CSV table of C-alpha atoms in Angstrom, one decimal:
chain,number,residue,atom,x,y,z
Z,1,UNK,CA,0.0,0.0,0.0
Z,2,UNK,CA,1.4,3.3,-0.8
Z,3,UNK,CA,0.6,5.7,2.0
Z,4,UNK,CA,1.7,8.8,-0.2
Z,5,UNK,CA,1.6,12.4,1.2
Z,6,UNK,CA,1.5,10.6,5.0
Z,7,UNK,CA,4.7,8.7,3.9
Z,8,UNK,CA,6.4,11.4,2.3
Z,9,UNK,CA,5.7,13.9,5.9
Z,10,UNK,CA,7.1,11.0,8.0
Z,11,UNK,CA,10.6,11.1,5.1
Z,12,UNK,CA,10.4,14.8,4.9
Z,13,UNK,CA,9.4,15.8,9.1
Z,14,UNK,CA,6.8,17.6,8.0
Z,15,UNK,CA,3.4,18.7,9.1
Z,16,UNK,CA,0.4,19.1,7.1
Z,17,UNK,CA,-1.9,22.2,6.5
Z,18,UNK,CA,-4.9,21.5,4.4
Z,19,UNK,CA,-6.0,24.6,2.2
Z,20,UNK,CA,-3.7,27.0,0.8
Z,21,UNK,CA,-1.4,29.1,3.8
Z,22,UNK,CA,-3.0,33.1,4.0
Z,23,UNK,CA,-0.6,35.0,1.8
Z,24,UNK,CA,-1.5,33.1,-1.1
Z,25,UNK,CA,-5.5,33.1,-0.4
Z,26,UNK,CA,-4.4,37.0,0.2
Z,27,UNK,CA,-3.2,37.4,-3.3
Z,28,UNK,CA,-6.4,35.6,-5.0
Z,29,UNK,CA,-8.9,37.5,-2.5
Z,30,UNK,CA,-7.4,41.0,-3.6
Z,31,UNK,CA,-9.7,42.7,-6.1
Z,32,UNK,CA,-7.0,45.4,-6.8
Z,33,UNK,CA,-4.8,42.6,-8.7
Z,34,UNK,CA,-7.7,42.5,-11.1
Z,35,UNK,CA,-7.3,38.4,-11.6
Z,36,UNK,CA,-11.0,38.2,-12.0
Z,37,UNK,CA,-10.1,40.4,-15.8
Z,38,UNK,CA,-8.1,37.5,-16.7
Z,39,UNK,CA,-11.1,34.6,-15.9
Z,40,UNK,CA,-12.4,35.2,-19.5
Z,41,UNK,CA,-8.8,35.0,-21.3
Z,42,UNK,CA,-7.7,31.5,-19.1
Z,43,UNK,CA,-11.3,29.9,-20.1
Z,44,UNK,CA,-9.8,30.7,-23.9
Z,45,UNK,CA,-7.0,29.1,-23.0
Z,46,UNK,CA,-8.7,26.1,-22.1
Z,47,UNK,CA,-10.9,25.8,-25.0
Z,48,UNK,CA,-7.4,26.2,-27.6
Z,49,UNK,CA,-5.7,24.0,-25.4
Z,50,UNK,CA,-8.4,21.3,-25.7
Z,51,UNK,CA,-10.8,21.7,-28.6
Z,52,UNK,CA,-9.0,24.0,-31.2
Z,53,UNK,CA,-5.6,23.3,-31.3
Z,54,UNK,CA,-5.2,20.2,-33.5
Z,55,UNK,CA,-7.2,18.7,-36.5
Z,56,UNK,CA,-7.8,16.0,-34.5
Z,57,UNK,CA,-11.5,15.3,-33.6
Z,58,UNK,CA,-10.0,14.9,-29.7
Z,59,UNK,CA,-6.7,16.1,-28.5
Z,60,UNK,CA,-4.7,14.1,-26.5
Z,61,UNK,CA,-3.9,14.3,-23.0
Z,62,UNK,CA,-0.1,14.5,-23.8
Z,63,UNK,CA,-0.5,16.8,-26.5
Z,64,UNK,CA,-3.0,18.9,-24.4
Z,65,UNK,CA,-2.0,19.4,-20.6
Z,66,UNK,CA,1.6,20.4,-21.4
Z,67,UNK,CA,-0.2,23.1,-24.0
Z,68,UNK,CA,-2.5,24.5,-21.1
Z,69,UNK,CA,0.6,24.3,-19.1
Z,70,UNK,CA,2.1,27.0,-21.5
Z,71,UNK,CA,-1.1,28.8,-21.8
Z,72,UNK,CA,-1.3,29.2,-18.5
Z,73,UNK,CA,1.9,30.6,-18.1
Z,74,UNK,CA,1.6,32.9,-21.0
Z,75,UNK,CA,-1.5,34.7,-19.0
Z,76,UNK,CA,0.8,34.6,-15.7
Z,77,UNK,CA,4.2,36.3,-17.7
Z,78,UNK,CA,1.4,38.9,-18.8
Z,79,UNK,CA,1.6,40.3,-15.3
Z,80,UNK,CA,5.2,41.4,-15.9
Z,81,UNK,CA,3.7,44.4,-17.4
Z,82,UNK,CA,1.8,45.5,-13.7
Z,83,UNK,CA,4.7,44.0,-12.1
Z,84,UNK,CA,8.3,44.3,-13.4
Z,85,UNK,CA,9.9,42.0,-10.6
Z,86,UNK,CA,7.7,39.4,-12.5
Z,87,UNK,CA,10.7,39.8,-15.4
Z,88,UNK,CA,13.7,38.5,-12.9
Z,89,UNK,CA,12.2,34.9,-13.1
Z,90,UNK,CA,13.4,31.5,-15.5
Z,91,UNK,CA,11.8,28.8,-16.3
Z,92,UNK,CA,13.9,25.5,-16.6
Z,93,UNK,CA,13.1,22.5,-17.8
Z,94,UNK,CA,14.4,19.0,-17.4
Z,95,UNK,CA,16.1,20.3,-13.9
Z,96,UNK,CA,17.6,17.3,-11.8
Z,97,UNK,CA,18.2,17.9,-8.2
Z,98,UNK,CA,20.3,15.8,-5.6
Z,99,UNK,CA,19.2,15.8,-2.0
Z,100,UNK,CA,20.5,13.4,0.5
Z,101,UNK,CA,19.5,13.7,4.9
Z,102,UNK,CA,19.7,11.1,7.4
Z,103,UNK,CA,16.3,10.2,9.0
Z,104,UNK,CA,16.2,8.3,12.4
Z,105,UNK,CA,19.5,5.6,11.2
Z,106,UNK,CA,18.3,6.0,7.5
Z,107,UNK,CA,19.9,7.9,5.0
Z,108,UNK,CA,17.6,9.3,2.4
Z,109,UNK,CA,18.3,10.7,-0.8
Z,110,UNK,CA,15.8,12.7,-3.7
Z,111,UNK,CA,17.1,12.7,-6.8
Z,112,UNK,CA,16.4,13.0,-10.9
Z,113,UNK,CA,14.6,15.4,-12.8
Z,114,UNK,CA,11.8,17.1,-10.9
Z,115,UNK,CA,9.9,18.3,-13.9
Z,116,UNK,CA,9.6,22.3,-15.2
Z,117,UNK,CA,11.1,24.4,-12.5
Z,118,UNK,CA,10.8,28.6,-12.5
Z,119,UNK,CA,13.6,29.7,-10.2
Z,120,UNK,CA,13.5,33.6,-9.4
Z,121,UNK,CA,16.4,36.5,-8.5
Z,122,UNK,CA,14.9,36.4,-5.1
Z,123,UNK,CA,13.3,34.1,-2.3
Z,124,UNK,CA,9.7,33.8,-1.2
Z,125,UNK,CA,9.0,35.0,1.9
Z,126,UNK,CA,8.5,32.5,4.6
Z,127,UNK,CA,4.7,31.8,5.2
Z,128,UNK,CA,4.8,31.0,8.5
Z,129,UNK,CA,5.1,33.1,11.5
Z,130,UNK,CA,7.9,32.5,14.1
Z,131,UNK,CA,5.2,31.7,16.6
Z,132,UNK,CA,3.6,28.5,14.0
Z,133,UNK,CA,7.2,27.3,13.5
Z,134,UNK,CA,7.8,27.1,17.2
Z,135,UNK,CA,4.4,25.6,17.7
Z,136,UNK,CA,5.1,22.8,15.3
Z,137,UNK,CA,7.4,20.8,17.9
Z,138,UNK,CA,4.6,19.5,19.3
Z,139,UNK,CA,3.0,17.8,16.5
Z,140,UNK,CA,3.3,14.2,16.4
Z,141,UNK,CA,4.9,12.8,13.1
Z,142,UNK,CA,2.5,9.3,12.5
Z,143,UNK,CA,4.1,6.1,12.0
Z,144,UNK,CA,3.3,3.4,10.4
Z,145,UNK,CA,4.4,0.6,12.7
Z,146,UNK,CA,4.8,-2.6,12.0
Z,147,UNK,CA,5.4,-1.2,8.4
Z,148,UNK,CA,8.6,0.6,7.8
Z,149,UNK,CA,8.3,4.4,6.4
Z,150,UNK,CA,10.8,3.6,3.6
Z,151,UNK,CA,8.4,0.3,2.3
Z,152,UNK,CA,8.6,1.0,-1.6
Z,153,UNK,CA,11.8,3.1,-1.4
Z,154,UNK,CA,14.7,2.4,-3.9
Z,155,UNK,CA,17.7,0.9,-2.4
Z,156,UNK,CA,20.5,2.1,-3.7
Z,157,UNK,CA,24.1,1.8,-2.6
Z,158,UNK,CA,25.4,5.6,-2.0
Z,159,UNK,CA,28.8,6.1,-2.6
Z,160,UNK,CA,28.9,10.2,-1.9
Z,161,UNK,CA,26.2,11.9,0.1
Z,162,UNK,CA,25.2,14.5,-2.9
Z,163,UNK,CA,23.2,18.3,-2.3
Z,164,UNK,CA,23.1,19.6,-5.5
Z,165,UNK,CA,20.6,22.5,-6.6
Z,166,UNK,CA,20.9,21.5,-10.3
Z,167,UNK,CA,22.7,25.4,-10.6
Z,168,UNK,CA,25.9,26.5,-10.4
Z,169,UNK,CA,27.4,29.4,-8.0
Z,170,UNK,CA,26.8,32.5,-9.3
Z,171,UNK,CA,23.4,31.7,-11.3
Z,172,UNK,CA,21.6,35.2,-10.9
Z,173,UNK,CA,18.1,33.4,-10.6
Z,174,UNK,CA,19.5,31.0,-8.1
Z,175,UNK,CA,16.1,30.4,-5.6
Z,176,UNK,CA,13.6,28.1,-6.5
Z,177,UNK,CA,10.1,29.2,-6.6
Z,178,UNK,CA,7.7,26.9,-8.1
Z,179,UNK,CA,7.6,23.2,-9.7
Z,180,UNK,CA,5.4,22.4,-12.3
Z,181,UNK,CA,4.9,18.5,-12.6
Z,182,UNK,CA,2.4,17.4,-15.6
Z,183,UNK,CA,1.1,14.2,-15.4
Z,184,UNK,CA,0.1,13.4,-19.2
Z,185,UNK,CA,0.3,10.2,-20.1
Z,186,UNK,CA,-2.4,9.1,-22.2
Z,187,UNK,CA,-3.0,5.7,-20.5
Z,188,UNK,CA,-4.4,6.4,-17.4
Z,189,UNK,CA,-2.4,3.3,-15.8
Z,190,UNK,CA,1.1,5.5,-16.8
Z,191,UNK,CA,0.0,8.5,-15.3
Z,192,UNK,CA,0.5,9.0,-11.0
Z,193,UNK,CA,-2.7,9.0,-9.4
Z,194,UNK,CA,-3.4,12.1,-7.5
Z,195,UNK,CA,-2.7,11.2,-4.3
Z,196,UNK,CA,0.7,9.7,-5.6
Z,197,UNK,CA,1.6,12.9,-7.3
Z,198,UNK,CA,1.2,14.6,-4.2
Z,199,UNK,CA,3.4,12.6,-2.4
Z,200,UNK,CA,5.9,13.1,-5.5
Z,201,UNK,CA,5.0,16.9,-5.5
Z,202,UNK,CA,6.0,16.8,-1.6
Z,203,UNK,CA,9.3,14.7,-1.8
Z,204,UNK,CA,11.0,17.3,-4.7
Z,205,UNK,CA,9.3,20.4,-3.2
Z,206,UNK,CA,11.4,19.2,-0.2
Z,207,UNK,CA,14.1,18.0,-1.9
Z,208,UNK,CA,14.5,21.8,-3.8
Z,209,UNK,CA,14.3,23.2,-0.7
Z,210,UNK,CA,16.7,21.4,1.1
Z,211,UNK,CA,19.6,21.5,-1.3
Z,212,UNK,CA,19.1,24.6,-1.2
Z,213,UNK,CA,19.4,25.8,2.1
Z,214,UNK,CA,22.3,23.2,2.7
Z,215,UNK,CA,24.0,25.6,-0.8
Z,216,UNK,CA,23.1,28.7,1.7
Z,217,UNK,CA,23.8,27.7,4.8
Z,218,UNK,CA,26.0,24.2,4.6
Z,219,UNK,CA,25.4,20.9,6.1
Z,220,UNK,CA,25.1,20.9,9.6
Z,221,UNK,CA,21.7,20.1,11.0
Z,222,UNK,CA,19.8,23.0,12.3
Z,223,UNK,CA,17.0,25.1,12.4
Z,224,UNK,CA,17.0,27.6,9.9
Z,225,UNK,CA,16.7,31.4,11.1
Z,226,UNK,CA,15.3,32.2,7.2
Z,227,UNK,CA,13.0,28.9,6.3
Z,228,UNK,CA,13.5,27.8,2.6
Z,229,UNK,CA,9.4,28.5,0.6
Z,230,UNK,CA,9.0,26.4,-2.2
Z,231,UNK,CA,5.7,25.7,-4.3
Z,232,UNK,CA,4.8,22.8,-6.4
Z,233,UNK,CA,1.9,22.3,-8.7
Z,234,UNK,CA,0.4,18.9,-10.7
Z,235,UNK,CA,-1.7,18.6,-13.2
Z,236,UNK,CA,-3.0,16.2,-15.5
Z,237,UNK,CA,-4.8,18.8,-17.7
Z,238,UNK,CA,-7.9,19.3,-15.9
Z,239,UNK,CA,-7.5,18.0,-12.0
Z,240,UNK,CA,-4.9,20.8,-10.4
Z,241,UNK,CA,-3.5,20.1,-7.1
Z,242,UNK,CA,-1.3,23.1,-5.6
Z,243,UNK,CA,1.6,22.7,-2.6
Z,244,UNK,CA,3.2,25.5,-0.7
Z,245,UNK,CA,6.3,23.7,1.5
Z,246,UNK,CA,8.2,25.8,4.0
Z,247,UNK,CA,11.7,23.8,5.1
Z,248,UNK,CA,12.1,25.6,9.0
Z,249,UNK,CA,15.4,22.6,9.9
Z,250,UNK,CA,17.6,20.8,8.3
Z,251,UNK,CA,17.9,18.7,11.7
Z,252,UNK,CA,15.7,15.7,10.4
Z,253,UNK,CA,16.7,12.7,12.3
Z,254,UNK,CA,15.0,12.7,15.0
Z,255,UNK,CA,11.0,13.0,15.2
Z,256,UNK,CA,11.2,16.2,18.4
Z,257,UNK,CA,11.8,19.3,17.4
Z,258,UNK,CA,10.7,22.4,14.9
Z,259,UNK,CA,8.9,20.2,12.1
Z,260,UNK,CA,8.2,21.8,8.3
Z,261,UNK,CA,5.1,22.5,7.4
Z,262,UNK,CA,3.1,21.8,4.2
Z,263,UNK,CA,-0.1,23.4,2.2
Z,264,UNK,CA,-1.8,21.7,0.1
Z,265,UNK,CA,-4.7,22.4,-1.8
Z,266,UNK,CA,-6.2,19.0,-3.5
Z,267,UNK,CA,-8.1,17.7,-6.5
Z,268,UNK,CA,-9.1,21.1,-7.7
Z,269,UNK,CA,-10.1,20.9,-11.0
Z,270,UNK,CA,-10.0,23.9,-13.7
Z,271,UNK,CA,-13.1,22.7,-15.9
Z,272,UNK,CA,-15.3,19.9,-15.6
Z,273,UNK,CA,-15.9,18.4,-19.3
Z,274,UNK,CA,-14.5,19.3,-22.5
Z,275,UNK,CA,-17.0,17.8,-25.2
Z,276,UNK,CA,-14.7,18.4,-28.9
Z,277,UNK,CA,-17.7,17.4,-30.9
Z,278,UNK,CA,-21.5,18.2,-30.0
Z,279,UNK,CA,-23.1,15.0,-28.6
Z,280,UNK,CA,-26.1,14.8,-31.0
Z,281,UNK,CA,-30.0,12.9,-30.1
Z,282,UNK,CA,-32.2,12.0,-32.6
Z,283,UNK,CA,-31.5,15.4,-34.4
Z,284,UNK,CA,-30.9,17.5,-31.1
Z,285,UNK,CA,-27.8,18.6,-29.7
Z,286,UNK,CA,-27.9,17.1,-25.9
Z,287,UNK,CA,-24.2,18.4,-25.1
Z,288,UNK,CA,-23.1,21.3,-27.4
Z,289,UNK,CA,-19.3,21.7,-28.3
Z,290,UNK,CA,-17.2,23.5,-25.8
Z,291,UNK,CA,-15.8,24.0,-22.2
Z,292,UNK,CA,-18.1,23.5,-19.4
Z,293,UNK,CA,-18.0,24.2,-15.9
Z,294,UNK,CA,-15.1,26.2,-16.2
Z,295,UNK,CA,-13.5,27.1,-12.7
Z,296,UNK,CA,-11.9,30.0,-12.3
Z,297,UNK,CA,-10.6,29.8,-8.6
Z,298,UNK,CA,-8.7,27.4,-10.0
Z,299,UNK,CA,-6.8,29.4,-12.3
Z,300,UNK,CA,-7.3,32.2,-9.7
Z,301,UNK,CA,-4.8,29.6,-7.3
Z,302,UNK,CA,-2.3,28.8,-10.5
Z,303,UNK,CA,-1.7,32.8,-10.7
Z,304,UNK,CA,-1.8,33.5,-6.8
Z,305,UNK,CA,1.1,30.6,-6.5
Z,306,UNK,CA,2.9,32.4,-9.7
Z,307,UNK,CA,2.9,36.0,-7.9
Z,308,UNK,CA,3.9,34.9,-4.4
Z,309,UNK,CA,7.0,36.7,-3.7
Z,310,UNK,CA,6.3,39.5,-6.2
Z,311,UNK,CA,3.4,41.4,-5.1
């Protein structure tokens, strides 16, 4: 049984926080942002991503989630124009990142590529306040005795303990700011089920973080006076799910202590049906062509995560 996001917080010392944390709901809440101008031009999005732009009489779901993907970020780099710190971002793509921590006697490690990446010139604030950091120590981590926490975990043999942020010293957008992971596989068996892609969503959120902070502020364990924020999002092309992790210690070993803390915002999806062709009944159209039950907190959320840290 793969626990998934319980699994990854017992690997990672980290506490859960359903919902999105209040600077981000902040950012979505604030009419003078004007997001609710863009509703009309992400719902267009939508409908070219997944009824206009192929001849075929049905996109695919690996031709069409990484082509919302880019739509979406198209409308988010349009905000560069309100506001010009929005410009000092990258996006990277095929990033791999090396992570390695020692938990109770085990020695973990993250590592590959951890999908599209946009780094920025300058760090997200931390979310939580002193006061919630402190308060964490006495949350209890769950186990999952008699089961061990590392049950469907690679063994590997590790010959050199390896923190590596996937940049090199000196790269000017050197913090990471938000993973994008896009889950589209056609065959539903090939693609991570939600609750899975969490879990994955969690692990390299934490794994970004950490090899980070260890680049800032070296490898001894410790609580960390500035916490590490870094945001994740999945998608399969319609069901969103959106992660906010703060890293507050790099002291992991033991379960006591300052935990992190995780956001997450699940199974939120963007639109519910996308019919390509009209669905016709004895001469009358039951389900016209076109985009229904578009959501636009949804892409309200996407945004909000993209201009953390900037407004």
């Amino acid at each position: 049984v793969f626990p998934g996001v319980r699994q990854a917080q017992w690997l990672t010392k980290t506490k859960l926080v359903e919902g999105l944390p209040p600077a981000v709901q902040g950012i979505m809440d604030n009419p003078a942002l004007g997001l609710q101008e863009l509703e009309e031009r992400a719902k267009h999005m939508v409908s070219h991503a997944r009824l206009w732009d192929t001849a075929e009489a049905a996109p695919r779901r690996e031709r069409y989630c990484p082509m919302l993907f880019e739509n979406l970020i198209h409308i988010c780099r349009l905000m560069s124009g309100k506001y010009p710190s929005l410009s000092k971002r990258m996006l990277a793509r095929n990033c791999r990142i090396a992570a390695t921590w020692e938990r109770e006697s085990i020695l973990l490690q993250v590592r590959g590529l951890s999908g599209i990446l946009v780094n920025s010139m300058s760090p997200i604030a931390p979310v939580a306040s002193k006061e919630e950091i402190l308060a964490t120590k006495e949350h209890v981590l769950e186990t999952f005795y008699p089961i061990a926490p590392t049950i469907d975990l690679q063994e590997v043999n590790v010959y050199k303990e390896v923190n590596d942020t996937g940049f090199r010293d000196g790269y000017p957008y050197s913090h990471p700011h938000t993973l994008f992971f896009l889950e589209s596989a056609n065959v539903r068996t090939d693609r991570f089920r939600p609750e899975q892609l969490r879990a994955k969503m969690l692990m390299f959120a934490f794994g970004n973080a950490l090899a980070k902070a260890k680049a800032l502020h070296g490898n001894d364990p410790k609580v960390l006076e500035q916490p590490v924020v870094m945001q994740s999002i999945g998608t399969d092309g319609q069901l969103f799910q959106f992660m906010v992790f703060q890293l507050n210690t790099t002291d992991l070993v033991s379960n006591d202590g300052v935990k992190n803390l995780v956001w997450i915002d699940s199974d939120q999806n963007l639109y519910e049906r996308a019919q390509c062709v009209p669905e016709v009944k004895k001469g009358v159209v039951t389900k016209p062509a076109g985009i229904s039950g578009f959501q636009p907190d949804t892409f309200k959320k996407f945004l909000a995560l993209y201009l953390h840290g900037t407004v």
